[in-house]
Coordinates of C-alpha atoms in Angstrom, one line a residue:
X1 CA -10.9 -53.4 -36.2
X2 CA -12.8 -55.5 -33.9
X3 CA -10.2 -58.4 -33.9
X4 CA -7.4 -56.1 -33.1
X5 CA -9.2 -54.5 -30.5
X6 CA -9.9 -57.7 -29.4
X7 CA -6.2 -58.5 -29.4
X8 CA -5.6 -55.4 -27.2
X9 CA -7.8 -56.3 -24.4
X10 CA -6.2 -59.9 -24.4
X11 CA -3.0 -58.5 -24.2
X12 CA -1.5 -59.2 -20.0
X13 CA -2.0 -55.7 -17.9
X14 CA 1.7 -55.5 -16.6
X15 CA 1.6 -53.8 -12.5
X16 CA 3.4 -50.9 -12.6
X17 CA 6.5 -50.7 -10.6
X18 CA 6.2 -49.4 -7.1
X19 CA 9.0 -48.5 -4.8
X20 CA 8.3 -49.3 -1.3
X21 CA 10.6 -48.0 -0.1
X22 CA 10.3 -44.4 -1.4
X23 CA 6.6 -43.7 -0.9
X24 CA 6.7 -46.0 2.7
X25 CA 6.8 -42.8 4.4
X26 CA 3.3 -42.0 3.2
X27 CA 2.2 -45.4 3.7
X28 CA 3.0 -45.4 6.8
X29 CA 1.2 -42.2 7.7
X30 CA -2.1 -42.9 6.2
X31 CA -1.9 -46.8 7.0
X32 CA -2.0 -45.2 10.8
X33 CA -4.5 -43.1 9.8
X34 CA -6.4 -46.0 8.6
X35 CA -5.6 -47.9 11.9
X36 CA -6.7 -44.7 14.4
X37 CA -10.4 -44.7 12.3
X38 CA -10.5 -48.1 13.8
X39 CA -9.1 -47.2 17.7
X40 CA -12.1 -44.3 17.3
X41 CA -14.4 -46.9 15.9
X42 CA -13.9 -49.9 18.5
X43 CA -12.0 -48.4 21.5
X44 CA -14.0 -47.3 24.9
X45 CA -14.2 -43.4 25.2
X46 CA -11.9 -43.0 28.2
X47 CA -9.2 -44.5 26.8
X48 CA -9.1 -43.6 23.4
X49 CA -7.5 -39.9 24.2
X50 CA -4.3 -41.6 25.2
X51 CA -3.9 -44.3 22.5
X52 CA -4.8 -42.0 19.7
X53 CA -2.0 -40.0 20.6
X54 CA 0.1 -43.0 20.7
X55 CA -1.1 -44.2 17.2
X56 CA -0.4 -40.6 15.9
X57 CA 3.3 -40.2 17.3
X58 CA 4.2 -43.7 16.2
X59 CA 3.0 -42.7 12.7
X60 CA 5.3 -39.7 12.4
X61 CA 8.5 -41.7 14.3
X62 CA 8.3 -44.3 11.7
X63 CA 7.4 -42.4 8.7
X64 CA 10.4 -40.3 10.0
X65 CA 12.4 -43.5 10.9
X66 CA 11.8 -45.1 6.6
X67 CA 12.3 -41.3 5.5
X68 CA 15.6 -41.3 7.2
X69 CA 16.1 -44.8 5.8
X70 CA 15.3 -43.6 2.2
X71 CA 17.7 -40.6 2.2
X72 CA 21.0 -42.3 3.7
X73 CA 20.4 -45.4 0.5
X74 CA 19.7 -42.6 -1.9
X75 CA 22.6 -40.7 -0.9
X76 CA 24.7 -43.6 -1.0
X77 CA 23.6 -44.6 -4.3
X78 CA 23.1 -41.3 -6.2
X79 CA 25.9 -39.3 -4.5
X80 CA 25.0 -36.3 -2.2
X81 CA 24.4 -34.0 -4.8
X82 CA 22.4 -33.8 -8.4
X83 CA 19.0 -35.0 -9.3
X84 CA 19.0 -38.1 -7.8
X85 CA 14.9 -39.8 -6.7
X86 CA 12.8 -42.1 -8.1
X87 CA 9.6 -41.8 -9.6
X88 CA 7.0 -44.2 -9.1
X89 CA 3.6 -45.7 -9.5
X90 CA 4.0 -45.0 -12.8
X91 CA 5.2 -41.8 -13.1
X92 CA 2.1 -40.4 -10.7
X93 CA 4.4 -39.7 -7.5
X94 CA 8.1 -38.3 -7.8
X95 CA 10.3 -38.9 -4.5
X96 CA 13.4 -36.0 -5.3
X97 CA 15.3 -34.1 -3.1
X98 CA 12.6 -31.6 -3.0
X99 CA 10.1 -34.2 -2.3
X100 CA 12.3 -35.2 0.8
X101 CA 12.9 -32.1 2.2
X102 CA 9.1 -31.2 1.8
X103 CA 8.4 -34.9 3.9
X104 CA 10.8 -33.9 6.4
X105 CA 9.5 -30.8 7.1
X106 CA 6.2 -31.6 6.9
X107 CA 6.5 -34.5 9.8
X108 CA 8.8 -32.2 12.1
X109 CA 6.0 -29.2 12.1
X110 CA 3.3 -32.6 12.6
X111 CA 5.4 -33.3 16.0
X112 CA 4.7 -29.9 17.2
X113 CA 1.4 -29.9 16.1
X114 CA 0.7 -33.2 17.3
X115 CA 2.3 -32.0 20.9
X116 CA -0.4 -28.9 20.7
X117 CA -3.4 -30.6 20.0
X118 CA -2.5 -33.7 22.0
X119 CA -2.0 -30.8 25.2
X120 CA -5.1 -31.2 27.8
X121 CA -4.3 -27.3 28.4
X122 CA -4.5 -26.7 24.2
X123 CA -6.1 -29.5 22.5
X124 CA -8.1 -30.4 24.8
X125 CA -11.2 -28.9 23.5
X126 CA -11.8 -31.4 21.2
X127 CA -13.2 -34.8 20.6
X128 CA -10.5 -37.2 19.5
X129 CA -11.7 -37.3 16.1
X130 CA -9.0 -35.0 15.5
X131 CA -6.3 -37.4 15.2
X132 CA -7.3 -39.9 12.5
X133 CA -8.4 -36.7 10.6
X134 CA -5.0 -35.2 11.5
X135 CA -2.7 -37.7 10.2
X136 CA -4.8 -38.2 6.4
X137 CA -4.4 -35.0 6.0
X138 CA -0.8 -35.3 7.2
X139 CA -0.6 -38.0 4.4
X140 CA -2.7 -35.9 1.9
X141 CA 0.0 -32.8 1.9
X142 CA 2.7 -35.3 1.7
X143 CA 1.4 -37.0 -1.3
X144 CA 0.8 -33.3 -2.5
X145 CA 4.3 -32.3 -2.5
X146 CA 5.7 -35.0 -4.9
X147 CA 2.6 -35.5 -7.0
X148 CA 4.2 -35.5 -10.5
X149 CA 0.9 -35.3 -12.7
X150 CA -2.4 -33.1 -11.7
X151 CA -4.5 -35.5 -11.2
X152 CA -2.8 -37.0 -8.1
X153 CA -2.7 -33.7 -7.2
X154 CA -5.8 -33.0 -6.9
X155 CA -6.9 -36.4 -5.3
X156 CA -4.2 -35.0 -2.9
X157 CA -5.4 -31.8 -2.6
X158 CA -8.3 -33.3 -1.4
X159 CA -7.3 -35.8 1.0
X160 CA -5.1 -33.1 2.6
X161 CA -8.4 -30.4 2.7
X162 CA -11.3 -32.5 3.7
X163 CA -10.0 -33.4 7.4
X164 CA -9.2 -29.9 7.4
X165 CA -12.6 -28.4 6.7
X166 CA -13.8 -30.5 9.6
X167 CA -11.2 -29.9 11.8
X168 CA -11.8 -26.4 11.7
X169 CA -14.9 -27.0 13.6
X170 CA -14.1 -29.6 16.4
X171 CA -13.7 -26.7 19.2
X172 CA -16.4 -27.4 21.6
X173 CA -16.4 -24.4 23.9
X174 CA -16.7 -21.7 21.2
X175 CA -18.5 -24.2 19.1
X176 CA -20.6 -21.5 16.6
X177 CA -17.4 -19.1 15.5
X178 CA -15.7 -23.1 15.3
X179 CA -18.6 -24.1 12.6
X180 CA -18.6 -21.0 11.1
X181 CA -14.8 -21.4 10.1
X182 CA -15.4 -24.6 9.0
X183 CA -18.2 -23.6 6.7
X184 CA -16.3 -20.7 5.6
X185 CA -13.1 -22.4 4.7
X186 CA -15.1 -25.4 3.1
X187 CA -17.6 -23.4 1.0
X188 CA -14.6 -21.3 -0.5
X189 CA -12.1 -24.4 -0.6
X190 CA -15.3 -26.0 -2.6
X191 CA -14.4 -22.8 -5.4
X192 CA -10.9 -23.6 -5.3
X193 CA -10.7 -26.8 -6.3
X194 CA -13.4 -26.6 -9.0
X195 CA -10.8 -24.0 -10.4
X196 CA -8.3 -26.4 -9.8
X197 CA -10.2 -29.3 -11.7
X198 CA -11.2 -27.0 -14.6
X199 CA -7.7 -25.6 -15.1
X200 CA -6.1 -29.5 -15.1
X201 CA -9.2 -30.2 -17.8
X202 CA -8.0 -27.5 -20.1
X203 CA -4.3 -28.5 -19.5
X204 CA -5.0 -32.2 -20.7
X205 CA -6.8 -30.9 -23.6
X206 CA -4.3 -28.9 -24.8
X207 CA -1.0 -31.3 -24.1
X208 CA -3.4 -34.4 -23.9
X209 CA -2.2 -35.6 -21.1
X210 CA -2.0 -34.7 -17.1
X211 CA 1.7 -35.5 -16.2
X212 CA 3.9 -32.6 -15.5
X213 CA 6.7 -33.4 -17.8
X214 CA 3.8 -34.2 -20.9
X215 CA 2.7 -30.6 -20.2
X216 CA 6.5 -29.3 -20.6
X217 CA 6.7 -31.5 -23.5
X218 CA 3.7 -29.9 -25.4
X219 CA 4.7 -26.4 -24.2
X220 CA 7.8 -26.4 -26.1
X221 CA 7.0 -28.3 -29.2
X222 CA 3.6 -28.1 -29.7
X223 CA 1.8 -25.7 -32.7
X224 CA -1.6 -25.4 -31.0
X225 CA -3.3 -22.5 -29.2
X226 CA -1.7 -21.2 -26.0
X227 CA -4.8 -20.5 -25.0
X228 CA -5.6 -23.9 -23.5
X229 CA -2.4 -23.6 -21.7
X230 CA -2.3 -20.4 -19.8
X231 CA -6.3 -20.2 -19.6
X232 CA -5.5 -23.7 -17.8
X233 CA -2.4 -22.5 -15.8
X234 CA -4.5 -19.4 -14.2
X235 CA -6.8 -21.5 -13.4
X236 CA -4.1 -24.3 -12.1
X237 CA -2.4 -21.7 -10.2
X238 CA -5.9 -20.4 -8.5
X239 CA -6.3 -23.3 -6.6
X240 CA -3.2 -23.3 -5.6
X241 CA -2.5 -20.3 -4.4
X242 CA -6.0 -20.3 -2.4
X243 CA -4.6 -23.2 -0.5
X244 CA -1.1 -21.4 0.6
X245 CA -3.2 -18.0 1.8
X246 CA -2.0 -15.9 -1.1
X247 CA -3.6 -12.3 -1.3
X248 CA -6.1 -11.7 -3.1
X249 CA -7.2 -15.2 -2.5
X250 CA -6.8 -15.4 1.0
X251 CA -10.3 -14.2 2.2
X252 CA -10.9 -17.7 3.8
X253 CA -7.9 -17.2 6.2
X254 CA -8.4 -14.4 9.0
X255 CA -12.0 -16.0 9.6
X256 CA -10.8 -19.3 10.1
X257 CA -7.5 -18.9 11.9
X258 CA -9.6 -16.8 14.3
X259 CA -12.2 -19.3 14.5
X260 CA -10.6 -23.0 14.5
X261 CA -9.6 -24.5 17.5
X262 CA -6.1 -22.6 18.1
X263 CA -3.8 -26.3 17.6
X264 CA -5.5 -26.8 14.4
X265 CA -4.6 -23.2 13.3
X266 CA -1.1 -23.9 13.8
X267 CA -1.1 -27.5 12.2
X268 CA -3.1 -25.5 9.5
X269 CA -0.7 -22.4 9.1
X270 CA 2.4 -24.2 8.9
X271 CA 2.3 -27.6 7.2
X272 CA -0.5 -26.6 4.5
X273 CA 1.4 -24.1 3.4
X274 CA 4.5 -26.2 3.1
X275 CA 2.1 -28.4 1.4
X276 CA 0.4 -25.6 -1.2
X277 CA 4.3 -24.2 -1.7
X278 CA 5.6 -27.4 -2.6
X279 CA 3.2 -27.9 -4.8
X280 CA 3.5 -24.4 -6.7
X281 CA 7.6 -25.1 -7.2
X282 CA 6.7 -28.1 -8.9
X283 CA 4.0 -27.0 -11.2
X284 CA 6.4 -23.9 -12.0
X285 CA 9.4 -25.9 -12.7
X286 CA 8.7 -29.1 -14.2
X287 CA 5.8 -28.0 -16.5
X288 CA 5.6 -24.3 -17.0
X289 CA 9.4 -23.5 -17.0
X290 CA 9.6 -23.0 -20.8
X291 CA 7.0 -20.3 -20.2
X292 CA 8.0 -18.4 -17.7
X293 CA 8.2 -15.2 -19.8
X294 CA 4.7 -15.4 -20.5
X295 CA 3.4 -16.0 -17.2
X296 CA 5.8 -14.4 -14.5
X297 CA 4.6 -11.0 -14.9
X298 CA 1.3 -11.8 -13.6
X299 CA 2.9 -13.9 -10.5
X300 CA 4.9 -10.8 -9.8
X301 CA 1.5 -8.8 -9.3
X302 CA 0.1 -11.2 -7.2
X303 CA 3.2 -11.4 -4.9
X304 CA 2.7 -7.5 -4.6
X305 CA -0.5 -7.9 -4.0
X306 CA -0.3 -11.0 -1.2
X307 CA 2.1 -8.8 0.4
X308 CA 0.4 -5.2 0.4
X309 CA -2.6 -7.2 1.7
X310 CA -1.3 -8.9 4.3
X311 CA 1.3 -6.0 5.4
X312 CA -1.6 -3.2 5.4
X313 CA -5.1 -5.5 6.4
X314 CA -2.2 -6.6 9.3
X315 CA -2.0 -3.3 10.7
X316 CA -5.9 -2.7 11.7
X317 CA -6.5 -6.0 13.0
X318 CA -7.5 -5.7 16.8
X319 CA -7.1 -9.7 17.3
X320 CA -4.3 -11.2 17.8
X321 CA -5.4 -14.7 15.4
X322 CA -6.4 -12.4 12.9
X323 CA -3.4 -10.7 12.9
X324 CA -1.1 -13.5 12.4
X325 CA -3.2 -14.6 9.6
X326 CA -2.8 -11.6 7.9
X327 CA 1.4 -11.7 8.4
X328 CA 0.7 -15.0 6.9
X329 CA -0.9 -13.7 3.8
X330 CA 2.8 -11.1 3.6
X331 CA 5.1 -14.2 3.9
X332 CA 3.0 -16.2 1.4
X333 CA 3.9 -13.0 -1.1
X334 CA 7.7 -13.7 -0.1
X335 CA 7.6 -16.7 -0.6
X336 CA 6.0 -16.2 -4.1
X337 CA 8.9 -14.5 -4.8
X338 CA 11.5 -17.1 -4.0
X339 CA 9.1 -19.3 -6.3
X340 CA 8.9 -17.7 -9.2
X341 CA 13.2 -17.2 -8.9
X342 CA 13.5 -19.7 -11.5
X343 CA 17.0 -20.9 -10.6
X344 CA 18.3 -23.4 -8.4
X345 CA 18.9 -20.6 -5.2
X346 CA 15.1 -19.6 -5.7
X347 CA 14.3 -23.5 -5.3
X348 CA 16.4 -23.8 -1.9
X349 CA 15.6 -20.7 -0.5
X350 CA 11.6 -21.4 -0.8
X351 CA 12.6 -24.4 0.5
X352 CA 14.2 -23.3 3.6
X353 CA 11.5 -20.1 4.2
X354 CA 9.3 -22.9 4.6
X355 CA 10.9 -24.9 7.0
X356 CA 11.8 -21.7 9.5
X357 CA 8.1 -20.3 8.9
X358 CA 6.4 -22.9 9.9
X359 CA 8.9 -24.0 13.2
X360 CA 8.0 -19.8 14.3
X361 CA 4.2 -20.3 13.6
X362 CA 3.5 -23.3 15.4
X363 CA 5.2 -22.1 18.8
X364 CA 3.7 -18.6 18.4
X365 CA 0.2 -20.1 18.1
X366 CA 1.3 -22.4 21.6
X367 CA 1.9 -19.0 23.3
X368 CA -1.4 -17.5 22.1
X369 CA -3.0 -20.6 23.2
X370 CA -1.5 -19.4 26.8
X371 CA -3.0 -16.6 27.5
X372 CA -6.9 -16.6 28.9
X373 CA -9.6 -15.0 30.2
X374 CA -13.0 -16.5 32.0
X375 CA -14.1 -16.8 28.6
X376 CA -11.4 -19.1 27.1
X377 CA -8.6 -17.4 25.2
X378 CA -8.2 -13.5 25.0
X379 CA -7.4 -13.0 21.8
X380 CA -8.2 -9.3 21.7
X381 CA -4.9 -7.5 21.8
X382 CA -6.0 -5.1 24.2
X383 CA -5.8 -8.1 26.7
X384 CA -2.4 -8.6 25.9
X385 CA -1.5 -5.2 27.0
X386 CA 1.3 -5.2 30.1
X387 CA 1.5 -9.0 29.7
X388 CA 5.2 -8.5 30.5
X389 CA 4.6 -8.1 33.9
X390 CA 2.3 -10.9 34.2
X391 CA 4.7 -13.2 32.8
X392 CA 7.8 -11.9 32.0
X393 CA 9.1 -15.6 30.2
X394 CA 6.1 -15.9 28.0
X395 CA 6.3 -12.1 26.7
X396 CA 9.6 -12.6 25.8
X397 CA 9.4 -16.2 23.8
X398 CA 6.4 -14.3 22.0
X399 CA 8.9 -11.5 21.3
X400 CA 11.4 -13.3 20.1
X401 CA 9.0 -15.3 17.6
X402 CA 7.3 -11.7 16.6
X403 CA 11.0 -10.5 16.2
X404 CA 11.1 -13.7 13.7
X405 CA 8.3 -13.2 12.0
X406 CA 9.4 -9.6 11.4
X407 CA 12.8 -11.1 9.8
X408 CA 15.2 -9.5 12.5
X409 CA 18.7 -10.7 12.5
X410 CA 19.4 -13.5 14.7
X411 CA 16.5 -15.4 13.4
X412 CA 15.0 -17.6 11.2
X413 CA 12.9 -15.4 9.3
X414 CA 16.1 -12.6 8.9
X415 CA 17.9 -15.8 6.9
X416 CA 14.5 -16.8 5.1
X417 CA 13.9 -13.5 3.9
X418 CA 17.6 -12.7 3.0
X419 CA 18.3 -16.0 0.8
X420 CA 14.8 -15.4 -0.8
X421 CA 15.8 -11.9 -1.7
X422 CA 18.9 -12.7 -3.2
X423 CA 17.6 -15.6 -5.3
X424 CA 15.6 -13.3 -6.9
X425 CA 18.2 -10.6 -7.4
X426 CA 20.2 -13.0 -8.7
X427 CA 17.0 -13.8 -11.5
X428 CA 17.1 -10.1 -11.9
X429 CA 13.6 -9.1 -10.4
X430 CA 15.5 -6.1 -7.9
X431 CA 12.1 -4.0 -8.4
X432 CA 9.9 -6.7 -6.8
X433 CA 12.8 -7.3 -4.2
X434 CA 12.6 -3.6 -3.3
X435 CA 8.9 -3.6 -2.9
X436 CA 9.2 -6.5 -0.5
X437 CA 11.9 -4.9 1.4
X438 CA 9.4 -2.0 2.0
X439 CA 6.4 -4.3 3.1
X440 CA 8.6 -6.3 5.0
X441 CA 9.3 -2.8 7.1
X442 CA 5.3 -2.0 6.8
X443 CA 4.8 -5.7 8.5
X444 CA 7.5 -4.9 11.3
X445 CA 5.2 -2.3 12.8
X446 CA 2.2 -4.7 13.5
X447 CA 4.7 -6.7 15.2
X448 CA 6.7 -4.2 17.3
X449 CA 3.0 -2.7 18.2
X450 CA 2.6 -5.4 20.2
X451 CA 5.6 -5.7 22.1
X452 CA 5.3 -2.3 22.9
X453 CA 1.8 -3.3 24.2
X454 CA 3.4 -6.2 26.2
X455 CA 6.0 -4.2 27.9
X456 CA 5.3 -0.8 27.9
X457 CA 1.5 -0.9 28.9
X458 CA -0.2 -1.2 32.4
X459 CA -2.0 -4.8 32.6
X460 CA -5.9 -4.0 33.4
X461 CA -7.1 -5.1 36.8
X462 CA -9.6 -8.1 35.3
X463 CA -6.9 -8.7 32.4
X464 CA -6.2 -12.5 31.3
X465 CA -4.4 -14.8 33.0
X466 CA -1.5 -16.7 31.8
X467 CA -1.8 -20.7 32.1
X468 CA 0.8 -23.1 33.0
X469 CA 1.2 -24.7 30.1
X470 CA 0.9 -28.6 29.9
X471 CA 4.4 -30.9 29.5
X472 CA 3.6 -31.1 25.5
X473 CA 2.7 -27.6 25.0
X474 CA 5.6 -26.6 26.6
X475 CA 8.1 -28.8 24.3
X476 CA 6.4 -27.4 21.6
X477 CA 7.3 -23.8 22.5
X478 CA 10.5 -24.6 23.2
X479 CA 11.5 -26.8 20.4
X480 CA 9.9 -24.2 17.6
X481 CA 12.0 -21.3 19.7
X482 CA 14.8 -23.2 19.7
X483 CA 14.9 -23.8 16.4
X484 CA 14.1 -20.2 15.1
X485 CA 17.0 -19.3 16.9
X486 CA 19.4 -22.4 15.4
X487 CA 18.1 -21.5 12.1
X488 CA 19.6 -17.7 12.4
X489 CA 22.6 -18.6 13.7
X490 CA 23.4 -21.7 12.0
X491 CA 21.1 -22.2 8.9
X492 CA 24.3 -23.8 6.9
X493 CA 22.9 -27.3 7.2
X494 CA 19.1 -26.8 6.6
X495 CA 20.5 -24.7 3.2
X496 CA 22.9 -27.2 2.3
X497 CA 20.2 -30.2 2.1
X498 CA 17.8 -27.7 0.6
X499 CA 20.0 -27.0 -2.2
X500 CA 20.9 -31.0 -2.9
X501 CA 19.3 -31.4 -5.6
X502 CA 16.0 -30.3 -8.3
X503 CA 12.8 -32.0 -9.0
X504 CA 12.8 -35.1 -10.9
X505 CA 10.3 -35.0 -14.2

């Protein structure tokens, strides 16, 4: 026994194969992040503002630039259509179509980000910490999307939540309500991933191992107790869900989108749940597709519930952050539905929800960033009222993104919700499509409230002011406009590369 293990350890360690030019988008991003540490570290104060957004642009530009790269030699190699990808570092990270589309979106919504919190006039109100702690947990939700066992996905998870939880408190001005987020969101997140970790330890014991495809292996052709499996999925499937704001485990979300500096909120309420999403299509699919039976009928409550919560909380809320938080807790529940579709048009359509969500988010949160009162931003949607007349431009971009949000034809959000709903008819879940249908028309009300309050209200004498918004700030807005309204009236492309291909196991 001892000679053979002997023989074992003397036996060469092959590397395992790594393709550089797959994961070189996320290299690049968290090499930059790497390099902006050192610019904070080494680099006088009153210059590092304007190099650290240089280090932070030329991160996404290039991880864009390879990314770009990547897809055209894929595409010429694999043929536009099918499962074509790579998996690499031995199995731990899967770069597939979904993968790609996930990377893609994920660096478009960190340019309008970046432009928000880069903005004097937005940003401003923080220490240029933020941008190193930006772009790792840029590279954190990236890795996050094509993780392809649970244990990078949690070391993920991780990377992508702990510049988060700091971010969150970086606002200087209304530093306390800042902190408090941060506490708030970390305490909670602190619950989340012990769930997470505890649901991937009873998934290894059962299948006795932490890869995606081993799970889907030992799901199908396995005798042991299902009890290790699900009690390890609902568990999985709590952390999760916590990070994408899904009712009932959103209660971190209203406090800290109200309290976080208002260009962190929008980096926060678009790209980590691109991030949390991508991850729940690939758990579902690759591992737990076998058993879908078994699980979906809980999923379908929690959709339900995400959007009762979000649709019902949304109409109460007197602040306008808070608000927008809560219509993010309803489109999680959409989106829940597209998820658990399991067919190739639920895949796509998640896909593309994602993309348009998070393009409407970020420019709404640049208009809410615009509006002020001696205080700093009037949240408080009694400020808002007769905004119209103040500024007539800015009330209606803000109407057309509610309009979005609302899933009004024309937009973005009318095309996200309609290819969602028909996946999922097509999968034969009409009842759960109904009950969205009628939250989606509950959620419409919190939105129209406050366009009625914009134009049909008198503007109080010591109401807010509107700011000119600075150069970066105002390409933000218009880009994220822009696109909501490309995406409604031309969404074939965006659906066409969503639907190229499934995840790779």
């Amino acid at each position: 026994m001892q000679e053979q293990f002997l023989a074992q350890a003397q036996q060469q360690v092959n590397a395992p194969d790594i393709a550089y030019g797959a994961i070189a988008p996320v290299l690049i991003v968290l090499g930059f992040a790497c390099l902006s540490v050192l610019v904070e570290a080494f680099v006088a104060k009153e210059r590092r503002w304007g190099l650290q957004i240089g280090v932070a642009a030329a991160a996404i530009v290039l991880a864009g630039a390879s990314l770009a790269a990547f897809i055209s030699s894929n595409d010429a190699a694999g043929g536009p259509t099918g499962k074509t990808g790579v998996t690499t570092l031995a199995g731990a990270v899967s770069v597939d179509k979904p993968a790609l589309f996930l990377w893609g979106t994920l660096l478009a919504l960190g340019v309008l980000a970046l432009l928000l919190i880069a903005d004097r006039t937005v940003g401003g109100d923080m220490q240029t910490e933020v941008f190193p702690l930006f772009l790792f947990a840029l590279g954190g939700m990236m890795v996050f999307c094509a993780a392809n066992n649970l244990l990078t996905m949690f070391i993920a998870l991780e990377v992508l939540s702990l510049p988060l939880y700091l971010m969150c408190g970086l606002a200087r001005k209304r530093r306390l309500i800042s902190q408090e987020a941060a506490v708030k969101y970390f305490l909670l997140g602190a619950f989340a991933s012990a769930f997470f970790l505890y649901g991937l330890a009873l998934l290894y014991g059962y299948a006795g191992s932490v890869k995606l495809a081993d799970i889907a292996t030992a799901a199908v052709g396995t005798d042991r107790s299902d009890t290790l499996l699900f009690g390890g999925l609902g568990l999985l499937v709590v952390g999760l869900l916590f990070k994408g704001s899904v009712g009932p485990f959103h209660t971190w979300t209203p406090d800290v989108y109200q309290g976080a500096p208002t260009s962190v909120t929008a980096f926060m309420a678009a790209c980590t749940k691109v991030a949390a999403f991508g991850g729940i299509l690939r758990v579902l699919t690759v591992a737990f597709q076998s058993t879908q039976w078994e699980w979906r009928g809980v999923l379908w409550g929690v959709a339900i519930a995400s959007m009762a919560i979000g649709a019902i909380f949304g109409l109460t809320q007197t602040d306008v952050k808070r608000m927008i938080a809560y219509s993010s807790v309803a489109h999680a529940g959409f989106l829940l539905v597209g998820a658990i579709a399991m067919n190739t048009d639920g895949l796509s359509s998640t896909l593309f929800y994602l993309l348009a969500y998070g393009f409407t988010t970020i420019a709404s949160f640049g208009v809410i960033s615009l509006v002020r009162s001696g205080s700093g931003e009037a949240t408080d949607l009694s400020q808002w009222a007769g905004l119209a007349k103040r500024s007539p431009l800015l009330a209606g971009v803000f109407t057309f993104l509610l309009l979005a949000l609302a899933g009004i034809p024309l937009t973005s959000g009318f095309i996200g919700k309609f290819v969602v709903f028909s996946a999922a008819l097509r999968d034969g879940m009409a009842p759960l499509v109904v009950i969205a249908l009628v939250f989606s028309a509950v959620a419409a009300f919190f939105y129209l409230r406050v366009v009625v309050l914009m134009y049909f209200s008198e503007p109080a004498e010591d109401g807010p002011t509107v700011s000119v918004p600075g150069a970066f700030t105002t390409v933000a807005i218009t880009l994220g406009t822009f696109v909501t309204l490309l995406l409604g009236v031309l969404p074939g492309f965006v659906l066409n590369w969503a639907s190229s291909g499934g995840f790779l196991s």
